Coordinates of C-alpha atoms in Angstrom, one line a residue:
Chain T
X887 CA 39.1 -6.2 21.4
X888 CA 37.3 -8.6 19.6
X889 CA 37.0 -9.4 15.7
X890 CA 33.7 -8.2 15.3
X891 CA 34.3 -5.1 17.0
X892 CA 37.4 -4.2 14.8
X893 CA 35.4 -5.3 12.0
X894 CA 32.7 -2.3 13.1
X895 CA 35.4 0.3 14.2
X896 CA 36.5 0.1 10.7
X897 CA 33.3 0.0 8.9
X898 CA 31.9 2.8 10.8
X899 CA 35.3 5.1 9.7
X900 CA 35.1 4.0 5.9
X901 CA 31.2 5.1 6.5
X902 CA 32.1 8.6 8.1
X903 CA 34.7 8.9 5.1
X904 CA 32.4 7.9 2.1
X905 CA 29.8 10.4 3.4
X906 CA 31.5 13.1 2.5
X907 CA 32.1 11.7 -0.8
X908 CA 28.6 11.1 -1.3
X909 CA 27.3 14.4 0.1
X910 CA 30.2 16.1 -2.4
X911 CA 28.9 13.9 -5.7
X912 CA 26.0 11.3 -5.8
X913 CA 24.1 12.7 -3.1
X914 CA 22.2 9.2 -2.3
X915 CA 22.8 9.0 1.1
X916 CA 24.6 12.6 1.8
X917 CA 24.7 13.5 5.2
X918 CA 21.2 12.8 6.1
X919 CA 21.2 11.8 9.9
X920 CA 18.2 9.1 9.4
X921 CA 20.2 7.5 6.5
X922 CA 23.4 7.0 7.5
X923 CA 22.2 6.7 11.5
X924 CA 20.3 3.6 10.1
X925 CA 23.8 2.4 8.0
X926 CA 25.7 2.9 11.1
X927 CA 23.2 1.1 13.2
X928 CA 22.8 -2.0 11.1
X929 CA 26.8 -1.8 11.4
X930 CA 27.1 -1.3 14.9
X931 CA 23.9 -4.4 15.6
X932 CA 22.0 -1.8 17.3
X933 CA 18.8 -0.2 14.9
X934 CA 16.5 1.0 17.6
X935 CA 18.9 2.9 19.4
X936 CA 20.3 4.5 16.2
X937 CA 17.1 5.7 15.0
X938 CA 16.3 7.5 17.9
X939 CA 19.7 9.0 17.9
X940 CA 19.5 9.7 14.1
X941 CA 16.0 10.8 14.3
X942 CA 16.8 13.7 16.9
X943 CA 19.8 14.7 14.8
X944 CA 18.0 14.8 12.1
X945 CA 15.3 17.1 13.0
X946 CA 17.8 19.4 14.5
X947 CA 19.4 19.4 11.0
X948 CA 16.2 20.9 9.6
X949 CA 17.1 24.2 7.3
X950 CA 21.0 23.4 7.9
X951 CA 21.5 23.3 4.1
X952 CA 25.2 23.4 3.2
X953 CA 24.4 26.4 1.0
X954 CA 28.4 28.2 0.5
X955 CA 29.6 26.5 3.6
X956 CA 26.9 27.5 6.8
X957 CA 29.0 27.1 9.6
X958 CA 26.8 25.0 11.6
X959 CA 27.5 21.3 12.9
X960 CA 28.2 18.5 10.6
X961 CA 24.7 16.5 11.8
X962 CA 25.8 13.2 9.7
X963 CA 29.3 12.8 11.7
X964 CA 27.8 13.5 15.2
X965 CA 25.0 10.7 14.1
X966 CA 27.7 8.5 12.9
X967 CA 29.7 9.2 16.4
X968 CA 26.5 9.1 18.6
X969 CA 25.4 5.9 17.1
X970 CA 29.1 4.3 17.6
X971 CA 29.6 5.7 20.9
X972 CA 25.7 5.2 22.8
X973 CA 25.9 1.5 21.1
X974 CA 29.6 0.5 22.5
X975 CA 29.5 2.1 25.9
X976 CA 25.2 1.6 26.4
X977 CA 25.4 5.3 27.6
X978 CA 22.1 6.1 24.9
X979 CA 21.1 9.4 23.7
X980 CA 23.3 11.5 26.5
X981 CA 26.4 10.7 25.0
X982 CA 25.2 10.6 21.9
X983 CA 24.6 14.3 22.0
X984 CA 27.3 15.2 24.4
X985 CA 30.1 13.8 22.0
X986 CA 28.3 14.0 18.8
X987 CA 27.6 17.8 18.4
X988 CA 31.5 18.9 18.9
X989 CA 33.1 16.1 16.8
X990 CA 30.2 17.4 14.3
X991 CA 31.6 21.1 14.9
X992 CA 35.3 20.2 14.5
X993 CA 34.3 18.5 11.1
X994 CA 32.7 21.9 9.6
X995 CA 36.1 23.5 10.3
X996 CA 38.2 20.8 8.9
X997 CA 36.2 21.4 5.8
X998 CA 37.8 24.6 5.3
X999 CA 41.6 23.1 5.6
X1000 CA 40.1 20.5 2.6
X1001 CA 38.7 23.4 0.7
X1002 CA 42.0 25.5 0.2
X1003 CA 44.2 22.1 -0.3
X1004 CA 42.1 21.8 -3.0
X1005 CA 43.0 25.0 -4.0
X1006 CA 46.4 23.3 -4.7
X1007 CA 45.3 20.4 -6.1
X1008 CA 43.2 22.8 -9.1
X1009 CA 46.3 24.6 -9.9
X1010 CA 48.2 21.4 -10.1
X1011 CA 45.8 20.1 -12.4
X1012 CA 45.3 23.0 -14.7
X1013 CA 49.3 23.7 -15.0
X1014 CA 49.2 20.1 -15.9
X1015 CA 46.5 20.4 -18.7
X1016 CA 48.8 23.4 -20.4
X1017 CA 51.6 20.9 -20.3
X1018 CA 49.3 18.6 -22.5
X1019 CA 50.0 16.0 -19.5
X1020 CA 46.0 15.2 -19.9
X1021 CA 46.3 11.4 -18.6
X1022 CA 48.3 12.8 -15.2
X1023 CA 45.2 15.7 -14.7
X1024 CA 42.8 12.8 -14.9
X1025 CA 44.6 11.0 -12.1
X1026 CA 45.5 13.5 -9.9
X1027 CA 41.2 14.7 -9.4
X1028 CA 40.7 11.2 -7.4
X1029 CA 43.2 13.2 -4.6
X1030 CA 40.0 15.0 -4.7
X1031 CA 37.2 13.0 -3.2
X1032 CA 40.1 11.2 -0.9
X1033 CA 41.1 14.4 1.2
X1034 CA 37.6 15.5 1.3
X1035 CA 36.9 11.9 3.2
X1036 CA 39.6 13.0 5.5
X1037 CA 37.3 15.6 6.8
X1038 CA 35.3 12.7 8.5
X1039 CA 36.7 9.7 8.4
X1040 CA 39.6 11.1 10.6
X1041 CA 37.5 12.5 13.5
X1042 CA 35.9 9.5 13.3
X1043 CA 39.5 7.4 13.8
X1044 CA 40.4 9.4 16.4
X1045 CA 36.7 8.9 18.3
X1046 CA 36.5 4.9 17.5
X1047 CA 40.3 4.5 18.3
X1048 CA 40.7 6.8 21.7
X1049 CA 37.3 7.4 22.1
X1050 CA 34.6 4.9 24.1
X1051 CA 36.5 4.7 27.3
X1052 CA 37.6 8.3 27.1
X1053 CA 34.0 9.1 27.1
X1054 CA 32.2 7.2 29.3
X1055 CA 35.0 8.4 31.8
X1056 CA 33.4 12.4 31.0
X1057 CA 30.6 11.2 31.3
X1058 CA 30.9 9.8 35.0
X1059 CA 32.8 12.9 35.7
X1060 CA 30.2 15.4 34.3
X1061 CA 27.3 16.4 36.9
X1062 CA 24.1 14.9 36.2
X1063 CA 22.7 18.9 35.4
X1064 CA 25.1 19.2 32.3
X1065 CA 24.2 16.0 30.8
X1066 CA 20.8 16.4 31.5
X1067 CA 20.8 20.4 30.1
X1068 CA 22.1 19.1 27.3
X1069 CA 19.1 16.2 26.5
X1070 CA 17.3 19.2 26.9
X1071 CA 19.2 21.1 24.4
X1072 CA 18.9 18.5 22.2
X1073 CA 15.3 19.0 22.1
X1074 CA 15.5 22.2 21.4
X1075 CA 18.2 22.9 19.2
X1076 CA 15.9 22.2 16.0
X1077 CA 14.5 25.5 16.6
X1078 CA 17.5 26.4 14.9
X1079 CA 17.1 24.8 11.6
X1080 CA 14.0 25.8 11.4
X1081 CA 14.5 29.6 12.0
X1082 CA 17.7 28.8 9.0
X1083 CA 15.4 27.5 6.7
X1084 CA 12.5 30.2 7.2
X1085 CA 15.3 32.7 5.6
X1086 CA 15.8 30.6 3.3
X1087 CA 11.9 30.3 2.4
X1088 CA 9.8 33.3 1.3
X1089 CA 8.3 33.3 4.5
X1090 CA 6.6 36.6 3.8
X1091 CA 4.7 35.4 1.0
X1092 CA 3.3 32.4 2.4
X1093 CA 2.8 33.0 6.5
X1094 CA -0.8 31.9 6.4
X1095 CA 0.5 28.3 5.5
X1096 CA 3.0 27.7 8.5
X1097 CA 0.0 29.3 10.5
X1098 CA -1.8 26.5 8.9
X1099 CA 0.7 23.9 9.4
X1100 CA 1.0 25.0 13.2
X1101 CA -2.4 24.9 13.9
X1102 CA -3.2 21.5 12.3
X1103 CA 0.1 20.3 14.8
X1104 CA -0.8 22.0 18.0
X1105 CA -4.6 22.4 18.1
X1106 CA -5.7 19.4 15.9
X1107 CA -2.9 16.9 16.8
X1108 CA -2.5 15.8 12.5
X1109 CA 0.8 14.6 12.4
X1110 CA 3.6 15.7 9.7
X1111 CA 2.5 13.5 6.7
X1112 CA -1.1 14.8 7.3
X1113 CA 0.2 18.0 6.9
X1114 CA 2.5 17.3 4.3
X1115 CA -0.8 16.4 1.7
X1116 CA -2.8 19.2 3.1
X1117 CA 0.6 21.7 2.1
X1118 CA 1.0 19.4 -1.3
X1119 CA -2.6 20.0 -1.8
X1120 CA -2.4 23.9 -1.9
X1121 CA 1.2 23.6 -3.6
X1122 CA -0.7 21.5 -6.3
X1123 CA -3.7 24.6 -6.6
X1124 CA -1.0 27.3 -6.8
X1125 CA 0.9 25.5 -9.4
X1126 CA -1.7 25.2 -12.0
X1127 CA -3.7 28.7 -11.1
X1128 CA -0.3 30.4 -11.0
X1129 CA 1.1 28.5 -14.4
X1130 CA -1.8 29.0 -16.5
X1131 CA -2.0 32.9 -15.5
X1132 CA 2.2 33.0 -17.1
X1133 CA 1.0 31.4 -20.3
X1134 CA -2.4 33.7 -20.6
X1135 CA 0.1 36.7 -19.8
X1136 CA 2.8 35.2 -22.2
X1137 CA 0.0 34.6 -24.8
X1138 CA -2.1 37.4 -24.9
X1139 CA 0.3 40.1 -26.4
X1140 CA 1.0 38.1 -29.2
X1141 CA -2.5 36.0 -30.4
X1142 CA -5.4 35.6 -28.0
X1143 CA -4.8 31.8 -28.5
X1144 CA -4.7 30.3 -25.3
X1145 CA -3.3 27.0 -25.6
X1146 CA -5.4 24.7 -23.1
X1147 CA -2.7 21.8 -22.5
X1148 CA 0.1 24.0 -21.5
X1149 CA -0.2 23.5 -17.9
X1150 CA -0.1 19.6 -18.0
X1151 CA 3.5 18.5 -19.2
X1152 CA 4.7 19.3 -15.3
X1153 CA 4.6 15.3 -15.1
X1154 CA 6.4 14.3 -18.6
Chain Y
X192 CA 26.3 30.4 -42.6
X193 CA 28.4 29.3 -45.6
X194 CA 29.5 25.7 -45.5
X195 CA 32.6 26.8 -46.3
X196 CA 33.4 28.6 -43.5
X197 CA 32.1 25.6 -41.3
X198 CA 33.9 22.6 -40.8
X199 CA 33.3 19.7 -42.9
X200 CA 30.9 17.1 -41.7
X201 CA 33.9 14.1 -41.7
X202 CA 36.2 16.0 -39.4
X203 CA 33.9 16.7 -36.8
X204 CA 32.9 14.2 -33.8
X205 CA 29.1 12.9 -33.0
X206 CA 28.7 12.7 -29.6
X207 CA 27.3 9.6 -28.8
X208 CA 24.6 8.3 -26.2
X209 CA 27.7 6.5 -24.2
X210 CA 29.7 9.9 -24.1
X211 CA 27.0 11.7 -22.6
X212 CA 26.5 9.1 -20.1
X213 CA 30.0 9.3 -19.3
X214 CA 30.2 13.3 -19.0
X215 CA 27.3 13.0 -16.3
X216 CA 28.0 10.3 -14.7
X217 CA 31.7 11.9 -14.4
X218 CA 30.2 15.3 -13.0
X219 CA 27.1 13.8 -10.8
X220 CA 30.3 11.4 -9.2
X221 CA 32.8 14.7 -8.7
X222 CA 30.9 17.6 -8.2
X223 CA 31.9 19.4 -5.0
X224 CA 34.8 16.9 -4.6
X225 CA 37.0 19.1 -6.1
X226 CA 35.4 21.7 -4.9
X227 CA 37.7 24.8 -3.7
X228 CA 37.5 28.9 -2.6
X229 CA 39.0 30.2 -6.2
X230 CA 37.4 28.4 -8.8
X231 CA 34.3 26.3 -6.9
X232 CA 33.3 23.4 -9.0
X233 CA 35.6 24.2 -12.3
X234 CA 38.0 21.5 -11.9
X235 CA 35.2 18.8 -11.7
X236 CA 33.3 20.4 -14.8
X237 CA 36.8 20.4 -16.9
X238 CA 37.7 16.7 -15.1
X239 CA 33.8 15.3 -16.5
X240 CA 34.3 17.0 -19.5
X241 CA 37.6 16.0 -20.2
X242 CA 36.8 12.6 -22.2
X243 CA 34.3 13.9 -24.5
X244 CA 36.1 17.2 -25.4
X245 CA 38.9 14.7 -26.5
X246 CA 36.6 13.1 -28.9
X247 CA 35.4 16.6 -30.3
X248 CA 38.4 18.7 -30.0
X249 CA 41.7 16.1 -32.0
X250 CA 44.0 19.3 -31.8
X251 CA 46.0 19.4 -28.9
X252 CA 45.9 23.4 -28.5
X253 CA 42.5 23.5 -28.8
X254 CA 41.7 20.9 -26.3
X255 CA 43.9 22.7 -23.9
X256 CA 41.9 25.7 -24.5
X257 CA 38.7 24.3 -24.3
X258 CA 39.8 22.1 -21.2
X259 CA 41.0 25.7 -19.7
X260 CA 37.6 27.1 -20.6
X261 CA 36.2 24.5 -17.9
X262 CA 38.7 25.4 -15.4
X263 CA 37.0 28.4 -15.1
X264 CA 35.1 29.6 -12.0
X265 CA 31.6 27.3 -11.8
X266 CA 29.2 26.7 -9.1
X267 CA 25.5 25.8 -9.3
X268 CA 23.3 22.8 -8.1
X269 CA 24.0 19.6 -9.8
X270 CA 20.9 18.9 -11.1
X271 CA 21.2 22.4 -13.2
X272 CA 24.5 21.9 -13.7
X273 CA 23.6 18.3 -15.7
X274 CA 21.3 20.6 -18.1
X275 CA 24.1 23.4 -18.3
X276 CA 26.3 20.8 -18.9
X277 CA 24.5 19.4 -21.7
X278 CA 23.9 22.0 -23.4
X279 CA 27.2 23.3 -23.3
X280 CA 28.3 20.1 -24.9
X281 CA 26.2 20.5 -27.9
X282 CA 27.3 24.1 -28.7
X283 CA 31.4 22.8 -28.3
X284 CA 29.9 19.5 -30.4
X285 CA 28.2 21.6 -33.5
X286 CA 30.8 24.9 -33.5
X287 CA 34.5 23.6 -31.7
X288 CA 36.7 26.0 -30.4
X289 CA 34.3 28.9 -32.1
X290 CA 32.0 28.6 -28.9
X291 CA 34.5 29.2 -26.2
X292 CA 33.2 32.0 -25.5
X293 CA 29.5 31.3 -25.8
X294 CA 29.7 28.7 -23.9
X295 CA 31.2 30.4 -21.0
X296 CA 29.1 32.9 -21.2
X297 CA 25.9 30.5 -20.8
X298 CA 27.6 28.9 -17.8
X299 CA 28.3 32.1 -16.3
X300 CA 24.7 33.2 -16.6
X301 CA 22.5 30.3 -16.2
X302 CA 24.7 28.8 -13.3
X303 CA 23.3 31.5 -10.8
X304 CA 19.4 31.5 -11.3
X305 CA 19.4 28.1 -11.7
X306 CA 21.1 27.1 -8.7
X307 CA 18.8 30.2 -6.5
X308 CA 15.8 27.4 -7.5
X309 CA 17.8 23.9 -7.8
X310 CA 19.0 24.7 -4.5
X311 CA 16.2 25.9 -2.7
X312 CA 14.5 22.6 -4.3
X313 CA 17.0 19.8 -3.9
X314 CA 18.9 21.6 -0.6
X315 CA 16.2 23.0 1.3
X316 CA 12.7 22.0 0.5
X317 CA 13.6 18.1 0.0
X318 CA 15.4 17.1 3.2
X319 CA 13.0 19.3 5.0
X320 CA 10.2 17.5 3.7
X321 CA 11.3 14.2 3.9
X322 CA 13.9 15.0 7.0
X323 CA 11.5 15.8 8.6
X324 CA 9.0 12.6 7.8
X325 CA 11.6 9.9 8.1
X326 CA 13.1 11.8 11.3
X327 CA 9.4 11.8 13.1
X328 CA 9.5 8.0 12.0
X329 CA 12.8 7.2 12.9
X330 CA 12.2 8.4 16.6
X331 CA 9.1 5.7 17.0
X332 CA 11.8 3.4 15.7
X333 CA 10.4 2.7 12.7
X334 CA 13.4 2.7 9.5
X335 CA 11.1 3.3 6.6
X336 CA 11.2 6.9 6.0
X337 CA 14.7 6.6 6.0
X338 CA 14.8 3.9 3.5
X339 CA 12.5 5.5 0.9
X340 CA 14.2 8.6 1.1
X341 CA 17.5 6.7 0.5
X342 CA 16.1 4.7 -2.6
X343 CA 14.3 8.4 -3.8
X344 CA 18.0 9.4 -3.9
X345 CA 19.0 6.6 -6.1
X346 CA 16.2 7.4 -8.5
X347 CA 16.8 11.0 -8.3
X348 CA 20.0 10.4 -9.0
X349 CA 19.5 8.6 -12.6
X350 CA 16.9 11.7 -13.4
X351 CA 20.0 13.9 -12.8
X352 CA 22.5 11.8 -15.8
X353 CA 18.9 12.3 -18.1
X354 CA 18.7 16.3 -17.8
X355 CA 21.9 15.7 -18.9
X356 CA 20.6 14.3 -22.0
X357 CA 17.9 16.7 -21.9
X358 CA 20.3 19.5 -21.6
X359 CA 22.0 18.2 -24.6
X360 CA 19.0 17.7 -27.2
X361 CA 16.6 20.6 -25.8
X362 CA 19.8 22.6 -25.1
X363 CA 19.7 26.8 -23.8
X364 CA 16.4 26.9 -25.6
X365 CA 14.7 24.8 -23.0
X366 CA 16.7 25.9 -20.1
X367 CA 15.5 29.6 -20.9
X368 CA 11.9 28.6 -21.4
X369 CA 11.0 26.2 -18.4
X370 CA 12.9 29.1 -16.1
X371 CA 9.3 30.8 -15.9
X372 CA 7.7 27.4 -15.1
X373 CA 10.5 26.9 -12.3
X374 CA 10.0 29.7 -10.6
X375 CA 6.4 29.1 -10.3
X376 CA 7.1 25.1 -8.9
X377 CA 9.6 26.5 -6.2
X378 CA 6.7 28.4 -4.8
X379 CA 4.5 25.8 -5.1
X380 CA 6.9 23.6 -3.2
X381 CA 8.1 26.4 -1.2
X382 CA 3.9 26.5 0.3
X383 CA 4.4 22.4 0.8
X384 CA 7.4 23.0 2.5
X385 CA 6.3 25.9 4.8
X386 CA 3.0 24.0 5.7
X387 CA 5.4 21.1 7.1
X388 CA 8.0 23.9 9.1
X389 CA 4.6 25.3 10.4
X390 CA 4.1 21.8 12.2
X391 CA 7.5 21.1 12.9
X392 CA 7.2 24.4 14.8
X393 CA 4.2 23.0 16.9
X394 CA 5.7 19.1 17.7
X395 CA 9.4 19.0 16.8
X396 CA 11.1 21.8 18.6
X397 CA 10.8 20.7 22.6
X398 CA 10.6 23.2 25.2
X399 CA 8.6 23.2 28.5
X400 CA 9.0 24.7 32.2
X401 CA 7.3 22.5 34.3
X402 CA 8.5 24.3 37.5
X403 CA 6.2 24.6 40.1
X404 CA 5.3 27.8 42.3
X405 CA 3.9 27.6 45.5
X406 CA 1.4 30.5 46.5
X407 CA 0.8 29.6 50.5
X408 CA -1.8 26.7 49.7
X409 CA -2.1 26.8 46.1
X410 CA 0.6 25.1 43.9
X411 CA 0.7 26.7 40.1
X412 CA 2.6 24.1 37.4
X413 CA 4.5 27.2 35.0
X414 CA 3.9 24.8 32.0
X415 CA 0.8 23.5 32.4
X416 CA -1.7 26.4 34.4
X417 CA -0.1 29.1 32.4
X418 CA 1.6 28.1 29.0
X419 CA -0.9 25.4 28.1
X420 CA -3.8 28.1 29.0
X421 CA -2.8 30.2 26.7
X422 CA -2.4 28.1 23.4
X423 CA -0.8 24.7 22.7
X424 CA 2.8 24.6 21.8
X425 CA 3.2 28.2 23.0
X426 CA 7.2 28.4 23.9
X427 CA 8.0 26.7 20.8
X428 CA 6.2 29.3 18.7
X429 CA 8.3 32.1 20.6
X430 CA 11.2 30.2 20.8
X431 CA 11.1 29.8 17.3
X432 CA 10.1 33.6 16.4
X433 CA 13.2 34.4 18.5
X434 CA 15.6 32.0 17.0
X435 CA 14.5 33.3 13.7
X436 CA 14.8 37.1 14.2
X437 CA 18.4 36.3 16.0
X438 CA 19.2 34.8 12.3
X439 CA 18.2 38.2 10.9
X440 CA 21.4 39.7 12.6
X441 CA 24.9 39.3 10.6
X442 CA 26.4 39.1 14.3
X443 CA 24.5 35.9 15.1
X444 CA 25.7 32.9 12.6
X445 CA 23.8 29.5 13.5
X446 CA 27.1 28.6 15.7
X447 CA 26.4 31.3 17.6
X448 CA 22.5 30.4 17.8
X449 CA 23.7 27.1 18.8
X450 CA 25.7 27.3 21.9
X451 CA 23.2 30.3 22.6
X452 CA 20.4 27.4 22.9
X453 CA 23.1 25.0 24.6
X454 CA 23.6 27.9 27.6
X455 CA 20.4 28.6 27.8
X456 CA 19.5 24.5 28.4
X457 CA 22.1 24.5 30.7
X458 CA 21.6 26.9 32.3
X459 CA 18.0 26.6 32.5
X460 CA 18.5 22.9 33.8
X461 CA 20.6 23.9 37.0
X462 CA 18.2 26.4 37.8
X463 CA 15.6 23.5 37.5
X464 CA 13.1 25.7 35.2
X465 CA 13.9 22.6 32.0
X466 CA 13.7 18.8 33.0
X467 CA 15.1 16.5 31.0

């Protein structure tokens, strides 16, 4: 193995491990796919091949939201493994998806082991506050973020350390239907996200406007940002109609002042 | 009030720019990192808080108390949680120990509605919207959406230590006020956001049977002499209405939904109805 490539292997496990950090706290790069698939591919020399990889994950992420731990794939990891793996062994997307998905799956449920050892950790740290042992509590929370990186960073050890040859070996094993099932699968698994988020949204409320959105993708060809202005145009109308009516009906039953300005500190 | 019964000006602490700073940078750093099943984000409210409450509270018991008062059970969104947060602080600043309890009580009843629209804002509608920009970008290879979306994090994340700050001067009288206005903007985003999944629906989600029936002399392509005759993007839209009532049902959690989609590809493929 060469320097470089040691150099990488460790880079891209300290990258799988600060994600989780960052998704936990800063949220700057979190576990967006397109983010840290572009990180990993300016890491791993390879940038066009990562953004197609983090590009698909990343629409198949739509709607997965982290809300009270959804138990669906960890979409940053698989990127982080997809990019590493189709970039070392020149397999591509395939394996990307093939290997990425269940290291992403193993990752949600090593979540849950880090969630109740933190369980521990609280207790610890509270029993210490009652023993007035203040500077000891303020150590002990940087355990915290650490196991929490173990989450990902060690899926991703066990991947960059046993993984590549391991995989390319499934892969010459696998039949040529599985892999390509599951290219197709990766085309259609943001249908999942999307039906997530739609519960999430009040979809009832608003259906002309995914009607709308739909139409203007099918029929007219308008791509997303062209839809994204049209839907920030009507979000701007309903803000200001919808605002002003709340400060007439707050208004009214007390003075019939209206005060004219109310709807414009939105951008303060 | 008396000023008798209040404490006298000398003894008590003013909290200074710096020590805000350091409270949210503390909290916006830990967050969920602490995060666990009994008491969600407490320890990494009473952790952020810890320095500060030091400053205000110089007896030992009380500090303990106050620190305990943290340790509580907590979870909201992060960007509410800076306001809660700030506000808090200026009730412990002005009354000590006296607010314990208001000040649990304000968390405990702000941290809910608040997060129902932080989240829905800053965990649903933002990474759809720009996941699903910099995604369409990143698969024509171009980096860009990914990189303004990173650098709108930074930023965002420097908004987040100033509601702090605004939590802290504006304090529960704000929070309560703009809740109204919130509401209203997590709609308006909500008809932005729903716009975008409407076209998502139409280009994002890829399904197609291009198999091929043979009628004696006349060929007939599934895909494109029946689907495509029918409207554009017509699987998707069903697939998509399917995927979503499946969601409905408690038995079906997105895992489920997932490998469901994986068989169906797979199987789908060896029966050559999919290509890849």
């Amino acid at each position: 193995m060469s320097g470089i490539q040691l150099l990488q292997d460790i880079l891209i496990i300290i990258l799988a491990g600060y994600m989780t950090i960052d998704q936990n706290g800063l949220v700057v790069m979190s576990w967006f796919p397109v983010i840290v698939g572009t990180i990993a591919g300016i890491i791993m020399g390879d940038l066009t091949t990562a953004l197609t990889i983090a590009g698909t994950f990343q629409l198949m992420m739509l709607g997965v939201a982290a809300l009270g731990g959804a138990s669906a794939p960890n979409y940053g990891l698989a990127t982080i493994i997809g990019v590493f793996i189709a970039t070392r062994t020149g397999t591509g997307i395939k394996s990307a998806i093939a290997v990425g998905l269940p290291v992403g799956l193993l990752a949600i449920q090593l979540e849950v082991v880090a969630r109740i050892i933190a369980n521990f950790l609280a207790h610890k740290m509270q029993s210490d506050n009652n023993k007035n042992a203040w500077k000891k509590m303020n150590v002990e929370a940087w355990l915290g973020p650490i196991l929490f990186s173990l989450q990902t960073a060690l899926p991703a050890a066990l991947i960059v350390f046993f993984g590549p040859e391991v995989v390319t070996f499934i892969l010459k094993v696998v039949p040529k239907w599985v892999t390509d099932g599951l290219t197709v699968a990766g085309g259609m698994l943001p249908v999942v996200g999307i039906g997530m988020l739609l519960h999430y949204m009040p979809v009832k409320k608003f259906l002309p406007y995914i009607i709308v959105g739909f139409v203007l993708a099918a029929y007219l060809k308008v791509g997303v940002l062209g839809i994204a202005l049209i839907g920030f145009a009507a979000a701007y109308w309903y803000f200001f109609s919808e605002s002003k009516k709340a400060t007439d009906a707050e208004a009214s039953p007390v003075s019939g002042e209206v005060p004219d300005d109310e709807g414009d500190d939105y951008d303060e | 009030m008396r000023e008798t019964t209040m404490m006298s000006d000398t003894d008590k602490y003013k909290v200074t720019k710096k020590d805000r700073r350091r409270a949210a940078v503390r909290y916006n750093f830990m967050a969920c990192n602490l995060f666990n099943y009994e008491s969600q984000m407490g320890p990494a409210v009473a952790w952020s808080m810890a320095p500060v409450l030091r400053k205000i509270y110089k007896n030992d018991d009380e500090y303990k108390a106050a620190l305990n008062n943290h340790f509580n059970y907590y979870n909201s969104t992060t960007v509410m949680s800076s306001m809660i947060l700030g506000a808090t602080l200026a009730m412990e600043e002005r009354d000590g120990i006296k607010a314990k309890d208001a000040v649990q009580s304000l968390k405990t009843s702000l941290m809910g509605p608040l997060a129902g629209v932080g989240d829905t804002l800053v965990w649903v509608l933002w990474p759809t919207i720009m996941g699903s920009i910099s995604g369409y970008m990143a698969l024509q290879g171009n980096p860009l959406g990914a990189i303004v979306w990173f650098i709108a994090n930074i930023i965002f994340w420097f908004v987040k230590l100033k509601l702090f700050d605004v939590g802290y001067t504006s304090g529960t009288r704000l929070i309560t006020s703009l809740g109204n206005k919130l509401t209203i903007f997590t709609e308006a985003a909500s008809i932005m956001g729903l716009s975008v999944v409407g076209g998502l629906i139409a280009t994002v989600v890829k399904i197609s049977a291009p198999v091929k029936f043979q009628f004696g002399k006349v060929a007939l392509n599934l895909q494109t002499g029946v689907f495509d005759k029918i409207m554009p993007a017509l699987l998707p839209a069903l697939l998509t209405l399917l995927i979503f009532k499946l969601l409905g049902n408690k038995k079906w959690t997105p895992t489920r939904v997932i490998l469901l989609v994986i068989a169906i590809s797979l199987v789908g493929t060896f029966l050559g109805i999919f290509k890849a």
